[in-house]
Short mmCIF file of N, CA and C and ligand atoms in Angstrom, two decimals:
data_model
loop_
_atom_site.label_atom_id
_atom_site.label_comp_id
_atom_site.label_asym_id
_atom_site.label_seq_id
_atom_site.Cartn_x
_atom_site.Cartn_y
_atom_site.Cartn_z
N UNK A 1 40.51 -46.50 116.50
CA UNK A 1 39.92 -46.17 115.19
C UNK A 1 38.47 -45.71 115.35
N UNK A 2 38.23 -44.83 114.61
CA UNK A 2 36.70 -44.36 114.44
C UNK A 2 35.85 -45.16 114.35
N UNK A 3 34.75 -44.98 114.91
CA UNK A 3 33.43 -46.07 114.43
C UNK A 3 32.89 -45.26 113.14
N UNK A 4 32.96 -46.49 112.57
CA UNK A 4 31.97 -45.68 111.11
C UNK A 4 30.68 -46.62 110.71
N UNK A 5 29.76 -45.95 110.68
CA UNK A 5 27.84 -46.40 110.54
C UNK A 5 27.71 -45.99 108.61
N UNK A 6 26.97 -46.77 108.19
CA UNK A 6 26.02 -46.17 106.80
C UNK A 6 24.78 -46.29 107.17
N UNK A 7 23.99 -44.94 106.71
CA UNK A 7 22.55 -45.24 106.49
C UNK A 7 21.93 -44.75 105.23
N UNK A 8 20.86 -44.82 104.91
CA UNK A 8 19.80 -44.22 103.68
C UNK A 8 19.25 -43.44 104.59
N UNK A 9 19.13 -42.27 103.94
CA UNK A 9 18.56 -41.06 104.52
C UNK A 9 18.78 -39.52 104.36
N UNK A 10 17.81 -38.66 104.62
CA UNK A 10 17.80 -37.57 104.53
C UNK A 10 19.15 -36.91 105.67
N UNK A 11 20.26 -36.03 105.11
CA UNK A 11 21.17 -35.62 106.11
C UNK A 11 20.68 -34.43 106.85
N UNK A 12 19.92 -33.75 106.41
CA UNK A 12 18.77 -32.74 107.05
C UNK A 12 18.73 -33.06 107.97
N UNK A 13 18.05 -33.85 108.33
CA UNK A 13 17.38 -34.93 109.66
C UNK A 13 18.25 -35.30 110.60
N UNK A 14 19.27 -35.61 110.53
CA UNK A 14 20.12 -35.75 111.42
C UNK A 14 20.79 -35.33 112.41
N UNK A 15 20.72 -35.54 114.03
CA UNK A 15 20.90 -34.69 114.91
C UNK A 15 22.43 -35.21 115.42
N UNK A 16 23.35 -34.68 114.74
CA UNK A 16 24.44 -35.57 114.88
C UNK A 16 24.87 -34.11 115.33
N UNK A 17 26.52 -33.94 115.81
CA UNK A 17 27.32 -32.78 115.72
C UNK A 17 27.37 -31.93 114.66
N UNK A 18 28.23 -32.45 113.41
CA UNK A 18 28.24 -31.91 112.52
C UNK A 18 27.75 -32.75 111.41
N UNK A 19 27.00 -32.37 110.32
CA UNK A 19 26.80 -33.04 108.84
C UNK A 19 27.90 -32.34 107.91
N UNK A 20 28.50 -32.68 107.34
CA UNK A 20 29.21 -32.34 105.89
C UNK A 20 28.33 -32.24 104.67
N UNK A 21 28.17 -30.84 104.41
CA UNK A 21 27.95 -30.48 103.49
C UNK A 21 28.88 -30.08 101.54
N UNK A 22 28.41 -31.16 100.94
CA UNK A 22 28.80 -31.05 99.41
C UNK A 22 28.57 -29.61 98.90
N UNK A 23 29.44 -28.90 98.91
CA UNK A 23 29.00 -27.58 98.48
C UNK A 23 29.52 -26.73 97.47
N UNK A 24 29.41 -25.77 96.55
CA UNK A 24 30.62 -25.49 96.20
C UNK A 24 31.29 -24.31 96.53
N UNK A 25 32.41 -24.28 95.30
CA UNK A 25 33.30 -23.14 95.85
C UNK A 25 32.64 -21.77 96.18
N UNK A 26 31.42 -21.12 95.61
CA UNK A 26 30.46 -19.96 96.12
C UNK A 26 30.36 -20.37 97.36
N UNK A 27 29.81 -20.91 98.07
CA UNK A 27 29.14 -21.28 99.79
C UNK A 27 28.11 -20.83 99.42
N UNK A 28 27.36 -20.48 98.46
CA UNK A 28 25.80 -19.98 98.53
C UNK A 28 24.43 -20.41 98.47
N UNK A 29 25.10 -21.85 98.32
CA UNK A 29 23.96 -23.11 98.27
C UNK A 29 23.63 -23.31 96.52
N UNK A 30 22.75 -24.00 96.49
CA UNK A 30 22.82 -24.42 95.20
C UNK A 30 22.05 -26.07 95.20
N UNK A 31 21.79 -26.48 94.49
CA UNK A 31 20.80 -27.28 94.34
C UNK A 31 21.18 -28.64 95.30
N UNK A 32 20.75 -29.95 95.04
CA UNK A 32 21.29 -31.54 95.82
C UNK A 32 21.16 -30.81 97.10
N UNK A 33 22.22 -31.67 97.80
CA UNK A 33 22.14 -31.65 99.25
C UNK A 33 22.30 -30.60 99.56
N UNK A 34 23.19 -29.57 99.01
CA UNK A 34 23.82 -27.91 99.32
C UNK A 34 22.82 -27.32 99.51
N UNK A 35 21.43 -27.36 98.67
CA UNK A 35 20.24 -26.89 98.55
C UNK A 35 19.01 -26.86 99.66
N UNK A 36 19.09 -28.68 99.99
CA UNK A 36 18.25 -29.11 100.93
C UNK A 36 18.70 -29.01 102.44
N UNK A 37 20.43 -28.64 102.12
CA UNK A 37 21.07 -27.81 104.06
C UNK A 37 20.58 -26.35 103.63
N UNK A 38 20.59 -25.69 102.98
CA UNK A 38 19.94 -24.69 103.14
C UNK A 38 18.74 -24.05 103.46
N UNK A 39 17.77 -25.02 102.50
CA UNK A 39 16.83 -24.75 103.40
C UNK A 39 16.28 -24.95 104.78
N UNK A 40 17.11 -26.27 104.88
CA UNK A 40 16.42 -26.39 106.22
C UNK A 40 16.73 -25.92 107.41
N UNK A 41 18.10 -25.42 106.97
CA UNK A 41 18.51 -24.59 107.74
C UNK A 41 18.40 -22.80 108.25
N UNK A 42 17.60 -22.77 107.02
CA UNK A 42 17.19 -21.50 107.17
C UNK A 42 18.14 -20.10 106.35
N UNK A 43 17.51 -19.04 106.53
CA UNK A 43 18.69 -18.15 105.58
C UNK A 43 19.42 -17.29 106.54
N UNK A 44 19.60 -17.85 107.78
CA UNK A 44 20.74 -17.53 108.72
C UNK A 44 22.13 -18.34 107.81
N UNK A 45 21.75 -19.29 107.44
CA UNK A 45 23.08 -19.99 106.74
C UNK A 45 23.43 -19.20 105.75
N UNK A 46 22.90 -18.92 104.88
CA UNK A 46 23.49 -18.19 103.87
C UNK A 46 24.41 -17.07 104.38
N UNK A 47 23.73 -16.65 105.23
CA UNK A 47 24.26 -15.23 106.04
C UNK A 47 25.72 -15.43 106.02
N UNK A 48 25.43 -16.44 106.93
CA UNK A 48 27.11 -16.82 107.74
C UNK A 48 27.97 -17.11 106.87
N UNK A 49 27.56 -18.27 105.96
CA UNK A 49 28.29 -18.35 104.23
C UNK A 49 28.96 -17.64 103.21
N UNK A 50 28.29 -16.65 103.61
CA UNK A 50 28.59 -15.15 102.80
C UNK A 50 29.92 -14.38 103.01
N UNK A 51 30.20 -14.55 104.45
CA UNK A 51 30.95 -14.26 105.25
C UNK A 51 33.01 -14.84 104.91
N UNK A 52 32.43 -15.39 104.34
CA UNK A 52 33.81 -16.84 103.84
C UNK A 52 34.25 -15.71 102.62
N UNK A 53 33.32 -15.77 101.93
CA UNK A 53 33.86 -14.92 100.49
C UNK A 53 34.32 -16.36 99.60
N UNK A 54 33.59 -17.26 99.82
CA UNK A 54 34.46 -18.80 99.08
C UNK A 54 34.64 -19.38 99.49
N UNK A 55 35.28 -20.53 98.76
CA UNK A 55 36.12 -21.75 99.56
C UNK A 55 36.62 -22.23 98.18
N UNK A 56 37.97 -22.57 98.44
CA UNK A 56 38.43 -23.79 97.60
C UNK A 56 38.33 -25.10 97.12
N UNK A 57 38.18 -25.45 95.99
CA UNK A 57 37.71 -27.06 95.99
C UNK A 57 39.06 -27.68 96.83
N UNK A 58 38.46 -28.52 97.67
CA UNK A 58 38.75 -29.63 98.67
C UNK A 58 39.57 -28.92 100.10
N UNK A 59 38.87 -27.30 100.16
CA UNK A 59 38.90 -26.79 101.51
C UNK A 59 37.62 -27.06 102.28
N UNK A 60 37.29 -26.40 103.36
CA UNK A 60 36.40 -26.36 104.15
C UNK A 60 36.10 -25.12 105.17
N UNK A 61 35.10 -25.11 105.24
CA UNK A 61 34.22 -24.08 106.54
C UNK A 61 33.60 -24.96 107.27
N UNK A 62 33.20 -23.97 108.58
CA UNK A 62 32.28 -24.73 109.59
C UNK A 62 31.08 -23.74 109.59
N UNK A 63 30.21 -23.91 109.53
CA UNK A 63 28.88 -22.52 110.33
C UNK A 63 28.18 -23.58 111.41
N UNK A 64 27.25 -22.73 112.12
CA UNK A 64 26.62 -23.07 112.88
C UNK A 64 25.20 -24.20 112.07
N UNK A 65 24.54 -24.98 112.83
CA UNK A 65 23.96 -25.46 112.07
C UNK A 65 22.57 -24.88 111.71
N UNK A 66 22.11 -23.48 112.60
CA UNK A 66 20.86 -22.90 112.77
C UNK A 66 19.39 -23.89 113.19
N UNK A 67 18.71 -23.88 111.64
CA UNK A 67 17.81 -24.39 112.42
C UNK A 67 17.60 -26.01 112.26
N UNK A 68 18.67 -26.27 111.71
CA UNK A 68 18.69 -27.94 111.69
C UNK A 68 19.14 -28.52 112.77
N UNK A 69 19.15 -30.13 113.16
CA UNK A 69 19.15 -30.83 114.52
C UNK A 69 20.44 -30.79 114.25
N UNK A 70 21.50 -30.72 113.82
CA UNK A 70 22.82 -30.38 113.82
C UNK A 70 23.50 -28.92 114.24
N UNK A 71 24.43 -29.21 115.08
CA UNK A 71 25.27 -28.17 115.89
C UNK A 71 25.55 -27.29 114.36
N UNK A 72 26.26 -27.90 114.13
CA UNK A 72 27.04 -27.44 113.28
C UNK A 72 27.30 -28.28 111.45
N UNK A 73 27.42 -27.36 110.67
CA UNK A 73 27.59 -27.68 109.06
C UNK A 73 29.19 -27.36 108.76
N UNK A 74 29.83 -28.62 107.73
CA UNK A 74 30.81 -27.91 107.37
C UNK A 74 30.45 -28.22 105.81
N UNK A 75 31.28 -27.22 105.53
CA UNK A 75 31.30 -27.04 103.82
C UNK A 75 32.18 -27.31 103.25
N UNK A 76 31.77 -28.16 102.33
CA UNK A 76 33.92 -28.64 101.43
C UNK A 76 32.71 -28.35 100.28
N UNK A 77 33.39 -28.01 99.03
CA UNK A 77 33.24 -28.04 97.68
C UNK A 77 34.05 -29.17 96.95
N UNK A 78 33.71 -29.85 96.56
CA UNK A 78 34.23 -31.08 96.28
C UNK A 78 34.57 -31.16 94.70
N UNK A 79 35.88 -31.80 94.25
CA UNK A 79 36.31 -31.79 92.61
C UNK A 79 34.79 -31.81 91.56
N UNK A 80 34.89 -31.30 90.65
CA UNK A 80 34.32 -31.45 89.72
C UNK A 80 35.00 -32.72 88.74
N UNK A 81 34.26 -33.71 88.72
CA UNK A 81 34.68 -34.99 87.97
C UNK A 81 35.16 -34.67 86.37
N UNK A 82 36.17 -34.79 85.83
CA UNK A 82 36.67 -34.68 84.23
C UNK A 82 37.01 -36.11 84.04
N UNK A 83 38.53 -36.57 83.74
CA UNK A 83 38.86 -38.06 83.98
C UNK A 83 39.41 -39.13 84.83
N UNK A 84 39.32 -38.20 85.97
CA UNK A 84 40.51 -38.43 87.16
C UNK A 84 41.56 -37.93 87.16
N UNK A 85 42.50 -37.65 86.27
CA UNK A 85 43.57 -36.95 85.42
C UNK A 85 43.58 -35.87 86.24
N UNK A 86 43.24 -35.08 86.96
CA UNK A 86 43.13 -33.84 86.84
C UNK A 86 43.37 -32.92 88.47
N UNK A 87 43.55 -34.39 88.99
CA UNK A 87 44.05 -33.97 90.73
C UNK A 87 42.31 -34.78 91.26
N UNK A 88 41.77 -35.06 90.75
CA UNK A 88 40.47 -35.33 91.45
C UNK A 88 40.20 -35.99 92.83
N UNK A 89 41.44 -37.18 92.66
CA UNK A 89 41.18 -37.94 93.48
C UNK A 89 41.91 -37.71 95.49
N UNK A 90 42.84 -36.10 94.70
CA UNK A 90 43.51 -35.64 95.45
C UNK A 90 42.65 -34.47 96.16
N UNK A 91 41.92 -33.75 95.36
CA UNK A 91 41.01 -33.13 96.24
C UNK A 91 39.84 -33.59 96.69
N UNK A 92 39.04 -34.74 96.22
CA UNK A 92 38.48 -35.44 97.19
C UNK A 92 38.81 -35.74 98.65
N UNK A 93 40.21 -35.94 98.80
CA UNK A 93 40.80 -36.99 99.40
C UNK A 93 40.82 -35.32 100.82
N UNK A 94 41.14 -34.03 99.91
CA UNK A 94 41.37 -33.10 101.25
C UNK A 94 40.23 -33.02 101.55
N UNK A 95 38.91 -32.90 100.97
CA UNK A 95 37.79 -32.34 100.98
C UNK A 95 37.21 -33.25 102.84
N UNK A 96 37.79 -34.82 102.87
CA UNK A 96 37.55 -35.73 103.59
C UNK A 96 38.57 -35.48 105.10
N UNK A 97 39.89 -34.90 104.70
CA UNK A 97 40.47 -34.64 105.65
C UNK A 97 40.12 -33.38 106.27
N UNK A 98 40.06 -32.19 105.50
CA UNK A 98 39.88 -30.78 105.93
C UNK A 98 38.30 -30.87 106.55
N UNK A 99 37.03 -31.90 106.66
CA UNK A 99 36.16 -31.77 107.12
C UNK A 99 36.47 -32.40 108.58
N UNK A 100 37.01 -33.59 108.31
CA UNK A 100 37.62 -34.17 109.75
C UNK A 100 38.37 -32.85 110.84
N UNK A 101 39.62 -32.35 109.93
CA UNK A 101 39.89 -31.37 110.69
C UNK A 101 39.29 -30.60 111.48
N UNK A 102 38.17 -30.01 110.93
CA UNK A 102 37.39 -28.63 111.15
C UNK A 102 36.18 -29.48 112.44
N UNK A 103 35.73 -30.58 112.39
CA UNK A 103 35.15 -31.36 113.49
C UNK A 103 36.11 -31.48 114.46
N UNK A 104 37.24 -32.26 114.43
CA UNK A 104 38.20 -32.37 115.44
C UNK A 104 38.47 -31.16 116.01
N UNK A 105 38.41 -30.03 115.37
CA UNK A 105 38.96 -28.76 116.38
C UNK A 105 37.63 -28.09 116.79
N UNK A 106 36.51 -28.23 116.44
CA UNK A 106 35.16 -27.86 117.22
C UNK A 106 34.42 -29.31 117.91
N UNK A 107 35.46 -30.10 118.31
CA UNK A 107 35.16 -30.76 119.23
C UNK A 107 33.89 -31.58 118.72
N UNK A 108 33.70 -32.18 117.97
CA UNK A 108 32.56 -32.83 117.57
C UNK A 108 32.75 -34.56 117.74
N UNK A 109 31.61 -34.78 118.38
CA UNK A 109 31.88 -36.18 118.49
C UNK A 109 31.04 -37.31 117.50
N UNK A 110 30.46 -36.77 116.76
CA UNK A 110 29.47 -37.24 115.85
C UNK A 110 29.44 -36.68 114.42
N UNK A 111 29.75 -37.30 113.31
CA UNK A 111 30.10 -36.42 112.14
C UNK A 111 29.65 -37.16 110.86
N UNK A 112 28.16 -36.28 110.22
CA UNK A 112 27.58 -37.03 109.36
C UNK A 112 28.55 -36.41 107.64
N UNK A 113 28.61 -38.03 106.64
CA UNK A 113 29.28 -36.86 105.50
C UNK A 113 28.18 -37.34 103.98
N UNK A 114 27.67 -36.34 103.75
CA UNK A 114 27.18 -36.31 102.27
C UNK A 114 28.10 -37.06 101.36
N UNK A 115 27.75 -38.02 100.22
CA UNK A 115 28.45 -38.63 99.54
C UNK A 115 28.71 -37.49 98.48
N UNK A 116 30.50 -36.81 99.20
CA UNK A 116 30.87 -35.61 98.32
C UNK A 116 30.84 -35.65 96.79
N UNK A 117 30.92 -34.62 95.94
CA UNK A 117 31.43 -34.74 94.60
C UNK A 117 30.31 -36.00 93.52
N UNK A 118 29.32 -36.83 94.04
CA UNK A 118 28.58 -38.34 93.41
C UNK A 118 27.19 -37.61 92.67
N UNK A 119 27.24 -36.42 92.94
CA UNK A 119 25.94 -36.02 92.26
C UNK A 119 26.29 -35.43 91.16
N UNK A 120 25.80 -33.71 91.45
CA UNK A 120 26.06 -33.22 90.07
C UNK A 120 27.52 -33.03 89.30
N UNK A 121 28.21 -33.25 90.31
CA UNK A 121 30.04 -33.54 89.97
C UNK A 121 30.33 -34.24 89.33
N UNK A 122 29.35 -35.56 89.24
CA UNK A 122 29.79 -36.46 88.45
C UNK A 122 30.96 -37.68 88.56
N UNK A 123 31.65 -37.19 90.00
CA UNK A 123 32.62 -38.28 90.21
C UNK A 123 32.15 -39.54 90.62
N UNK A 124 32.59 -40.98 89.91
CA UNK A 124 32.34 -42.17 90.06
C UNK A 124 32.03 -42.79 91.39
N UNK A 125 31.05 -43.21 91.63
CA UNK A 125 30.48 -43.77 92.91
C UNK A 125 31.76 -44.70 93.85
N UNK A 126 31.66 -45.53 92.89
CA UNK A 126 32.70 -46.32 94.07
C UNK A 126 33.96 -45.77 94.23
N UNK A 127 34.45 -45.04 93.34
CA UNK A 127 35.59 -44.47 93.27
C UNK A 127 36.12 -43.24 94.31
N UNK A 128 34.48 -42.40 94.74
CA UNK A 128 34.48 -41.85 95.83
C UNK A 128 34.70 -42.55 96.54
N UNK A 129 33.97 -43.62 96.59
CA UNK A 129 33.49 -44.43 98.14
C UNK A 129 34.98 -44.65 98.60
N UNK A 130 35.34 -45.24 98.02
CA UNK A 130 37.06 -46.03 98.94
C UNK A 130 37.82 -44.73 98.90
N UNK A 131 37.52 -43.67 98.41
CA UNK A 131 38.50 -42.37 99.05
C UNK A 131 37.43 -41.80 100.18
N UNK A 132 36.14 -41.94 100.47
CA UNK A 132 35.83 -41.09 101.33
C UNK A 132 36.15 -42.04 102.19
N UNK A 133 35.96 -43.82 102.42
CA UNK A 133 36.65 -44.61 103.06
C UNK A 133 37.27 -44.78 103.95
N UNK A 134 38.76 -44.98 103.19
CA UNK A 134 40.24 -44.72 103.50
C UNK A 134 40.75 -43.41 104.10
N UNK A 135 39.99 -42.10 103.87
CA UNK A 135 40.47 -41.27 104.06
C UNK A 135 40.51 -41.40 105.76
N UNK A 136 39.03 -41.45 105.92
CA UNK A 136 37.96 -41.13 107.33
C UNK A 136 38.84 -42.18 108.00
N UNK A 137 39.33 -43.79 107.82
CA UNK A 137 39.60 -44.46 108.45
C UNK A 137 41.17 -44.30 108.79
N UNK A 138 41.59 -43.35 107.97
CA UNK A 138 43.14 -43.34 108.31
C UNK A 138 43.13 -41.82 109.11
N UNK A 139 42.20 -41.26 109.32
CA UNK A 139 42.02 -40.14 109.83
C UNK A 139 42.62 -39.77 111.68
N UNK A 140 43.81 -39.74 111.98
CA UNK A 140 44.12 -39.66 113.32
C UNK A 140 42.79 -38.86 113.92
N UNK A 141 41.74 -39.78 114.81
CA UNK A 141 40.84 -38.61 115.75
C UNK A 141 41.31 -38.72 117.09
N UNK A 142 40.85 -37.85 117.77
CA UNK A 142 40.85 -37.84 119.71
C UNK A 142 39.01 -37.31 119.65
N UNK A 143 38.41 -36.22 118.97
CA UNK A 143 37.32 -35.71 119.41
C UNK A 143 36.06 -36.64 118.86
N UNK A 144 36.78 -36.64 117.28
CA UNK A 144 35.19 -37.57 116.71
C UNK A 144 35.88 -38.71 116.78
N UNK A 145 34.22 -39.69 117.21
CA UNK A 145 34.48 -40.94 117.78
C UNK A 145 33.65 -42.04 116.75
N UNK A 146 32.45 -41.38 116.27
CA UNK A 146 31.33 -41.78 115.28
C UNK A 146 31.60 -40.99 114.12
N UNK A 147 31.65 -41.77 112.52
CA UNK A 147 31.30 -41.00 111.29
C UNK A 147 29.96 -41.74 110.40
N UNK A 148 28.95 -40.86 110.24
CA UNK A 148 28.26 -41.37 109.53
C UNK A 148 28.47 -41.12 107.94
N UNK A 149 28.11 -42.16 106.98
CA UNK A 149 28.17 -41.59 105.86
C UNK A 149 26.68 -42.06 105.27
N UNK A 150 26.04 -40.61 104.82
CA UNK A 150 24.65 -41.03 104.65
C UNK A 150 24.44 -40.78 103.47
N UNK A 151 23.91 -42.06 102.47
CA UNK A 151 23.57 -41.98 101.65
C UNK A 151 22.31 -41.77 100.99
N UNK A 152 21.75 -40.84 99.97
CA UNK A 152 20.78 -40.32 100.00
C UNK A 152 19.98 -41.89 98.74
N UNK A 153 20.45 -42.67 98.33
CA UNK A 153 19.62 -43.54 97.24
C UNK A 153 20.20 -44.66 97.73
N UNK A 154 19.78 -45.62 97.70
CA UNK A 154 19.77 -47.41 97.71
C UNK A 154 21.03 -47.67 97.11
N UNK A 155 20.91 -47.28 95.74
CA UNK A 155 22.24 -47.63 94.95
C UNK A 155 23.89 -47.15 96.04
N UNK A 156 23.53 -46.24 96.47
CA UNK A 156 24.78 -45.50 97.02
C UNK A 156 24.80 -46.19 98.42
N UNK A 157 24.09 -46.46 99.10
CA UNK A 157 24.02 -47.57 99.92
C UNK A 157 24.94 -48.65 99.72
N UNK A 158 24.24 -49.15 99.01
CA UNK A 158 24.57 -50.52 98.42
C UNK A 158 26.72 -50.48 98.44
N UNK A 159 26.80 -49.67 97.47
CA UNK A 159 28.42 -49.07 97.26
C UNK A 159 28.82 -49.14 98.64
N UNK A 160 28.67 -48.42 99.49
CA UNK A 160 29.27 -48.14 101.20
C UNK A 160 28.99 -49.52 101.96
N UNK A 161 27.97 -50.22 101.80
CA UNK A 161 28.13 -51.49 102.35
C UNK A 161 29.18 -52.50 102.03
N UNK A 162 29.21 -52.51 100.23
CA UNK A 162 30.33 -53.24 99.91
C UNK A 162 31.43 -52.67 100.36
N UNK A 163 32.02 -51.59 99.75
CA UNK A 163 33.32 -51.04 100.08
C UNK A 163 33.83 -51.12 101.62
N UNK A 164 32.94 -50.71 102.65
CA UNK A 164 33.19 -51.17 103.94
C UNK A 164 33.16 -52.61 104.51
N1 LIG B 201 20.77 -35.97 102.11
C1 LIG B 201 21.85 -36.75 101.85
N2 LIG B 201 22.39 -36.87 100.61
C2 LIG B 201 21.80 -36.18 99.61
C3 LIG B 201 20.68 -35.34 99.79
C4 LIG B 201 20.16 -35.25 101.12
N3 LIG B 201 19.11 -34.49 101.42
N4 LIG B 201 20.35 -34.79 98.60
C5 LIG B 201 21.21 -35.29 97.68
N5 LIG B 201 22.09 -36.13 98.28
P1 LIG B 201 25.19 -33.32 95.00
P2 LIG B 201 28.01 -32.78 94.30
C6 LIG B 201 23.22 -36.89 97.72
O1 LIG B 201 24.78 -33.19 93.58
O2 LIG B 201 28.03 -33.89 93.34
C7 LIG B 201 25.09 -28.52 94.31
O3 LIG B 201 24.30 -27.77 93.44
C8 LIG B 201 23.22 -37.18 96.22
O4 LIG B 201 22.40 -38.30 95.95
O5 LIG B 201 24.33 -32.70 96.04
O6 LIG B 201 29.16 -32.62 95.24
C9 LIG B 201 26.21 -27.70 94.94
O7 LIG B 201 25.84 -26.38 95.19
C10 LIG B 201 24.69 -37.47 95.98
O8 LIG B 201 25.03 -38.83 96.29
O9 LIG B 201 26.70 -32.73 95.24
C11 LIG B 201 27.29 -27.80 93.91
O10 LIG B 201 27.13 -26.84 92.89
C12 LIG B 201 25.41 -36.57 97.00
O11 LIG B 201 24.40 -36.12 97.90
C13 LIG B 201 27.12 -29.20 93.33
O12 LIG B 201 25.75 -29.54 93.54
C14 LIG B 201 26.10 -35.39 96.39
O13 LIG B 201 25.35 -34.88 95.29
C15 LIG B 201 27.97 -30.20 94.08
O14 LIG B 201 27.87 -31.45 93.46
#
């Protein structure tokens, strides 16, 4: 089974393999975390982003990570929260696998994930939490060995400590 870590912290910062980026279906960045991988990554990302023409909510891309301490970024666009009703908990649930995927086949042994869909999405904190969870922990790996899930506030912390 995977080792899985929580921390508080900026995912910018992190010199892991890959970070998972919350993004949406454009790839063109956009405010929260989508915003703050962009910049710090520079507007080589966008470039490469551009390139996709999209993504589906609870697909994924990989780009390079440019100029951040990360190899590599992947991009899931994550459900937009309504009542759950609505497949939510089902495209969360790919958004968690299809990022695993896309690490496992670029060989990544270190894989940080933005708490998908908890910001401007609006989907329920804990309600993510035990799907980003369960997903990661039922996740057959061979390449990634470490998942971080980094939470950007105390409160969201707090959630990943309990739930784990
Ligand atoms: N590092 C780690 N986590 C962060 C950071 C950071 N630097 N900044 C924010 N978070 P959100 P969503 C946390 O809104 O809900 C964008 O505009 C934040 O506290 O970034 O999936 C996209 O372009 C929250 O827990 O993503 C989309 O349009 C989590 O990251 C839309 O928002 C996700 O919050 C996607 O909404």
């Amino acid at each position: 089974m995977v080792e899985i870590e929580v921390l508080q912290g900026d995912i910018t910062k992190l010199k892991v393999d890959a970070i998972v980026n919350a993004a949406n279906c454009s790839l063109l960045g956009g405010g929260g975390v989508d915003g703050a991988i962009h910049r710090a990554a520079g507007r080589e990302l966008l470039m490469a982003c551009m390139k996709f023409g999209g993504c589906q909510t609870g697909e994924a891309r990989i780009t390079p990570g440019f100029k951040l301490p990360a190899k590599f970024v992947i991009h899931t666009p994550g459900p937009i929260y309504n009542d759950g009703l609505h497949g939510e908990p089902e495209l969360l649930r790919s958004c968690y696998e299809n990022s695993m995927k896309l690490a496992e086949e670029n060989g990544c042994e270190t894989v940080a994930f933005s708490a998908i869909s908890t910001g401007v999405y609006g989907y329920p904190k804990k309600a993510a939490t035990e799907i980003a969870v369960k997903t990661v922990r039922e996740y057959p790996t061979q390449n990634v060995k470490k998942v971080i899930f980094c939470c950007f506030g105390e409160d969201m912390l707090k959630i990943y400590q309990k739930v784990l």
